[in-house]
Amino acid sequence: MSEPILHITGLNKSFGPVHVLHDIDFDVRAGEVTALVGDNGAGKSTLVKCIAGIHGADSGTIEFQGREVHIRSPKDAAELGIEVVYQDLALADNLDIVQNMFLGRERGSAWLLDEASMEKAARETLASLSVRTVKSVRTPVSALSGGQRQTVAIAKSVLWDSKVVLLDEPTAALGVAQTRQVLDLVRRLAEQGLGVVLISHNMADVFEVADRIAVLYLGRMAAEVYTKNVTHGQVVELITAGRSGDIGLARPEHAVL
Amino acid sequence: MNEKEPTMTQTPTASPNTAITDFGIDTTTMSTSEAVRDYISRLRAGQLGSLPALLGLVALVIVFASLSDVFLSLNNLANLLAQGAGQTIIAMGIVFVLLVGEIDLSAGTASGVAGAVLAMHFAENGNLLGGMGSTVFIMFLAALGLGAVLAALLRIWAGTAMSVLGIVIAASGMSANPWIEMLLALCTGTAIGCITGYLVSRIGMPSFVVTLALFLAWQGVILQFIGEGGVIGISSSPVLDKVANGNLSVLGSWLLCVIAVGGFAAATLGRHFTRLRRGLVTQPTSIVLFKVGGIGAIGIAATALLTVNRSPNDNIVITGVPYVVPIVLGLLVIGTYVLNRTRYGRHIYAVGGNREAARRAGVNVTKIRASVFVVCSSVAALGAIVYSSKVGSVDPQAGGLNTLLFAVGAAVIGGASLFGGRGRVSDAVIGGTVLAVVANGLGLLRQPAAVVSIVTGLVLLLAATVDALSRRRAASATR
Ligand SMILES: Nc1ncnc2c1ncn2[C@@H]1O[C@H](COP(=O)(O)OP(=O)(O)O)[C@@H](O)[C@H]1O
Ligand SMILES: [Mg+2]
């Protein structure tokens, strides 16, 4: 097994008196989809935001590509190649696909943007992800369906030569066909060698695309297991009770790996 | 993925279709009929742009032309342009503020302050200290200094530079010179904008409240500068008088026409064919040619008409395009360029479209939100130069409520959204023309001020309704 690209140990996070994350250990490996599951309020989004630099962690270390890093802002995370795809709040409706994909990192000089290069790169990225549902890369995002928006948001993260992509419930608001489309895309990201973290509530989706599953239970990492080593029922039990048979909390060395 | 790309990027001209096929049904070029259908479907989805305003303009012109035989006279049309120009310029600045989803109710009186400073510098031959009295003068310098400091805190260095320049001009007491006066007015506007921007974006007060308070405060400042019942004339300066009352020579008019139409055609066509060649998304060539042809025809026709003698008096000859036309066109080109082609402009739209998305994408939202107020007040100061020149004097009512309503109304009527994210500088020009036509036409029909106010208010209400409805339409069209 290769070294994890992102290696988190002993991460703690409190909001005032509320201790949300307890001594979290969490690994993300390149070329793998790691599903992050857990009940509502378990702390999944908070963990992602700590990694993304939106919240500062109280303690704990984050190693990226074997090197300890300090992520203090979204910019730090982006510079390392860590991208987050939020369920919403990701795109500006009034801008078109190209403008959204390059938002904050426009090409060209500040006083003359290089539209041609951006448009070409956006199209090539979408093509490399085999996205075939957008009529034109100059379509305003307001005219896209929910699935297409999510696709653009994900493609945006790929454009940046990113190494780790974190997706917080990317399919929560989508229909069946659109969910399909996004899951395919998630798989393709991993095939391109990125480390992918997928937060999802849907067990079928998780079992379909994830190589590994990390279960958060009340702010603690209950288990990090390989998908092929567990059953549906076990994961549900881990989510709801924090343990299942010999996997889960209450055991000091909780990971089966 | 990046390893595979070079083959595609290196041969874009040789096989522009590779990328298109790879991208499935992505299309870069549309046929004319497809483009027309696309436009109609966008209209259906509530993206009306300036269309309602243009249709309204046509309707208004027809109505007024049939009711008044003076309306379409060349003299009146030229006059109409100059009458609305000052407010239209202020509206251009307001578009920037509207784009980020804020409002600047103080733009009118801020412009009035700039106008008052300009007039006083001229009338007192540069001795602002004498004109204002030492206490007021020191407070004026302090306000400019505050603008400079706040701009520096926001890292808006242009704001700092302009504010400091204002202090230098005011404190040095250099004697009257129209160009210095205009520069001082601009600096004053910039400093005001820095203060507004800081209060809204750093302190986090709602722009509605900040600018309503400043609206009143600046009104008081103008009164303080000029004095109750006072008027400061500026028309004795040939330059200051000509800004809004002078015309280009006939030769100059045609030169302007060639530069404007030729420049537009060269820029549009050059861009179009470059994009076409490189396989980028373009409109159909027929539509681009139609646009260029249309603008060219309008430009040439307008120049031809405005170079004919339009004097109602047989003893004087008035020919040439009014100076306000190149002034407004110049600002239109600059504003459009900034919004469409620069990173700053892109970030303005992003902040207006989705502030949180912009923040997460690394856009400095605080700075962008502050900067639009700086742009707005600076541009408003330019508007003040034009409307003061038109009137020939500055009085305590300069930039009052009517100016503000006209300016905000012009932007909204032209199609800029009050909800942020949607609008162009050209909207201000189109909307400003609509309002200028309304005011001018009703004036020719000898309607009392009451009617003019009511009609203007209703037009604005109508525009805001169109804005709100099209926004709802757009929201329901998604998903
Ligand atoms: N900004 C915040 N301030 C205070 N409490 C927060 C904040 N964000 C999340 N929490 C709390 O942290 C806990 C975990 O939240 P979250 O990470 O959103 O859970 P999940 O994404 O797993 O549903 C919840 O109890 C939530 O109330
Ligand atoms: Mg969550």
CSV table of C-alpha atoms in Angstrom, one decimal, chain A residues 60-221:
chain,number,residue,atom,x,y,z
A,60,GLY,CA,-3.5,17.7,15.5
A,61,THR,CA,-1.2,17.4,12.5
A,62,ILE,CA,-1.9,17.3,8.9
A,63,GLU,CA,0.7,15.7,6.6
A,64,PHE,CA,0.4,16.3,2.9
A,65,GLN,CA,2.6,14.1,0.7
A,66,GLY,CA,4.6,13.1,3.7
A,67,ARG,CA,5.3,16.6,4.8
A,68,GLU,CA,3.6,18.4,7.7
A,69,VAL,CA,1.6,21.4,6.6
A,70,HIS,CA,-0.3,24.1,8.2
A,71,ILE,CA,-3.5,25.0,6.5
A,72,ARG,CA,-4.8,28.3,7.7
A,73,SER,CA,-7.0,29.6,4.9
A,74,PRO,CA,-8.7,28.2,1.8
A,75,LYS,CA,-5.8,29.7,-0.2
A,76,ASP,CA,-3.3,27.6,1.7
A,77,ALA,CA,-5.3,24.5,0.9
A,78,ALA,CA,-5.7,25.5,-2.8
A,79,GLU,CA,-1.9,26.1,-3.0
A,80,LEU,CA,-1.3,22.5,-1.8
A,81,GLY,CA,-3.7,21.2,-4.3
A,82,ILE,CA,-6.6,20.5,-2.0
A,83,GLU,CA,-9.9,21.4,-3.5
A,84,VAL,CA,-13.4,21.3,-1.9
A,85,VAL,CA,-16.6,20.9,-3.8
A,86,TYR,CA,-19.5,22.2,-1.7
A,87,GLN,CA,-23.0,21.1,-2.1
A,88,ASP,CA,-24.1,24.6,-2.9
A,89,LEU,CA,-22.3,28.0,-2.7
A,90,ALA,CA,-19.9,26.8,-5.2
A,91,LEU,CA,-20.8,28.6,-8.4
A,92,ALA,CA,-21.9,32.1,-9.3
A,93,ASP,CA,-25.1,31.8,-11.3
A,94,ASN,CA,-24.6,34.9,-13.4
A,95,LEU,CA,-21.2,33.7,-14.8
A,96,ASP,CA,-20.8,31.1,-17.5
A,97,ILE,CA,-19.1,27.8,-17.1
A,98,VAL,CA,-15.6,29.0,-18.1
A,99,GLN,CA,-15.8,32.0,-15.9
A,100,ASN,CA,-16.9,29.9,-12.9
A,101,MET,CA,-14.2,27.3,-13.5
A,102,PHE,CA,-11.5,29.9,-13.5
A,103,LEU,CA,-13.0,32.1,-10.8
A,104,GLY,CA,-10.2,33.4,-8.5
A,105,ARG,CA,-7.5,32.0,-10.8
A,106,GLU,CA,-8.1,33.7,-14.1
A,107,ARG,CA,-5.5,33.4,-16.8
A,108,GLY,CA,-4.0,36.4,-18.5
A,109,SER,CA,-3.0,39.6,-17.0
A,110,ALA,CA,-5.2,41.4,-14.4
A,111,TRP,CA,-6.0,44.0,-17.0
A,112,LEU,CA,-6.6,41.7,-19.9
A,113,LEU,CA,-7.9,38.2,-19.3
A,114,ASP,CA,-6.9,35.4,-21.6
A,115,GLU,CA,-10.4,34.2,-22.5
A,116,ALA,CA,-9.2,32.0,-25.3
A,117,SER,CA,-6.9,29.9,-23.1
A,118,MET,CA,-9.4,29.6,-20.4
A,119,GLU,CA,-12.1,28.5,-22.7
A,120,LYS,CA,-9.9,25.9,-24.3
A,121,ALA,CA,-8.7,24.6,-21.0
A,122,ALA,CA,-12.2,24.4,-19.6
A,123,ARG,CA,-13.4,22.5,-22.6
A,124,GLU,CA,-10.5,20.1,-22.5
A,125,THR,CA,-11.0,19.4,-18.8
A,126,LEU,CA,-14.7,18.7,-19.3
A,127,ALA,CA,-13.8,16.5,-22.3
A,128,SER,CA,-11.2,14.6,-20.3
A,129,LEU,CA,-13.9,13.9,-17.7
A,130,SER,CA,-16.1,12.7,-20.6
A,131,VAL,CA,-18.7,15.3,-19.8
A,132,ARG,CA,-21.1,15.3,-22.7
A,133,THR,CA,-24.1,17.0,-21.3
A,134,VAL,CA,-23.3,20.7,-21.6
A,135,LYS,CA,-24.3,22.4,-24.8
A,136,SER,CA,-21.7,25.1,-24.7
A,137,VAL,CA,-19.0,26.1,-22.2
A,138,ARG,CA,-20.3,29.6,-22.5
A,139,THR,CA,-23.6,28.7,-21.1
A,140,PRO,CA,-24.4,30.7,-17.9
A,141,VAL,CA,-24.5,28.5,-14.9
A,142,SER,CA,-28.1,29.7,-14.1
A,143,ALA,CA,-29.2,27.7,-17.2
A,144,LEU,CA,-27.7,24.4,-16.0
A,145,SER,CA,-29.5,21.6,-14.2
A,146,GLY,CA,-28.4,20.6,-10.6
A,147,GLY,CA,-26.3,17.7,-11.9
A,148,GLN,CA,-24.6,19.9,-14.5
A,149,ARG,CA,-23.8,22.4,-11.9
A,150,GLN,CA,-22.3,19.8,-9.6
A,151,THR,CA,-20.3,18.5,-12.6
A,152,VAL,CA,-19.0,22.0,-13.3
A,153,ALA,CA,-18.0,22.4,-9.7
A,154,ILE,CA,-16.2,19.1,-9.7
A,155,ALA,CA,-14.5,19.8,-13.0
A,156,LYS,CA,-13.4,23.1,-11.6
A,157,SER,CA,-11.5,21.3,-8.9
A,158,VAL,CA,-9.8,19.1,-11.5
A,159,LEU,CA,-8.6,22.0,-13.5
A,160,TRP,CA,-6.2,23.1,-10.8
A,161,ASP,CA,-3.9,20.2,-11.0
A,162,SER,CA,-5.3,19.3,-7.6
A,163,LYS,CA,-4.2,16.3,-5.7
A,164,VAL,CA,-7.0,15.9,-3.2
A,165,VAL,CA,-10.7,16.6,-3.9
A,166,LEU,CA,-13.2,16.7,-1.1
A,167,LEU,CA,-16.9,16.5,-2.1
A,168,ASP,CA,-19.4,17.3,0.6
A,169,GLU,CA,-22.7,15.6,-0.3
A,170,PRO,CA,-22.4,16.3,-4.0
A,171,THR,CA,-25.5,14.2,-4.8
A,172,ALA,CA,-27.8,15.2,-2.0
A,173,ALA,CA,-30.0,17.4,-4.2
A,174,LEU,CA,-29.9,15.4,-7.4
A,175,GLY,CA,-32.2,13.0,-9.2
A,176,VAL,CA,-31.2,9.5,-10.2
A,177,ALA,CA,-29.7,10.2,-13.6
A,178,GLN,CA,-27.8,13.2,-12.3
A,179,THR,CA,-26.5,11.3,-9.3
A,180,ARG,CA,-25.2,8.6,-11.7
A,181,GLN,CA,-23.4,11.2,-13.7
A,182,VAL,CA,-21.7,12.7,-10.7
A,183,LEU,CA,-20.7,9.3,-9.3
A,184,ASP,CA,-19.2,8.4,-12.6
A,185,LEU,CA,-17.2,11.6,-12.4
A,186,VAL,CA,-16.1,10.9,-8.9
A,187,ARG,CA,-14.8,7.5,-10.0
A,188,ARG,CA,-13.0,9.1,-12.9
A,189,LEU,CA,-11.2,11.6,-10.7
A,190,ALA,CA,-9.7,8.7,-8.7
A,191,GLU,CA,-8.7,7.0,-12.0
A,192,GLN,CA,-6.8,10.1,-12.9
A,193,GLY,CA,-4.8,9.6,-9.7
A,194,LEU,CA,-6.4,12.1,-7.4
A,195,GLY,CA,-7.2,11.4,-3.8
A,196,VAL,CA,-11.0,11.7,-3.5
A,197,VAL,CA,-13.1,12.1,-0.4
A,198,LEU,CA,-16.8,11.7,-0.8
A,199,ILE,CA,-19.3,12.5,1.9
A,200,SER,CA,-22.6,10.8,1.2
A,201,HIS,CA,-25.6,9.5,3.0
A,202,ASN,CA,-26.5,7.0,0.4
A,203,MET,CA,-25.0,3.6,1.2
A,204,ALA,CA,-25.6,2.2,-2.3
A,205,ASP,CA,-23.6,5.1,-3.7
A,206,VAL,CA,-20.9,4.6,-1.2
A,207,PHE,CA,-20.5,0.9,-1.8
A,208,GLU,CA,-20.5,1.5,-5.5
A,209,VAL,CA,-17.8,4.1,-5.8
A,210,ALA,CA,-15.7,4.0,-2.6
A,211,ASP,CA,-12.5,2.0,-2.2
A,212,ARG,CA,-12.5,2.8,1.5
A,213,ILE,CA,-15.0,3.9,4.0
A,214,ALA,CA,-14.3,6.2,7.0
A,215,VAL,CA,-17.1,6.3,9.6
A,216,LEU,CA,-17.5,9.2,12.0
A,217,TYR,CA,-19.5,8.7,15.1
A,218,LEU,CA,-20.2,11.6,17.3
A,219,GLY,CA,-17.1,13.4,16.3
A,220,ARG,CA,-14.8,10.3,16.6
A,221,MET,CA,-13.4,8.2,13.9
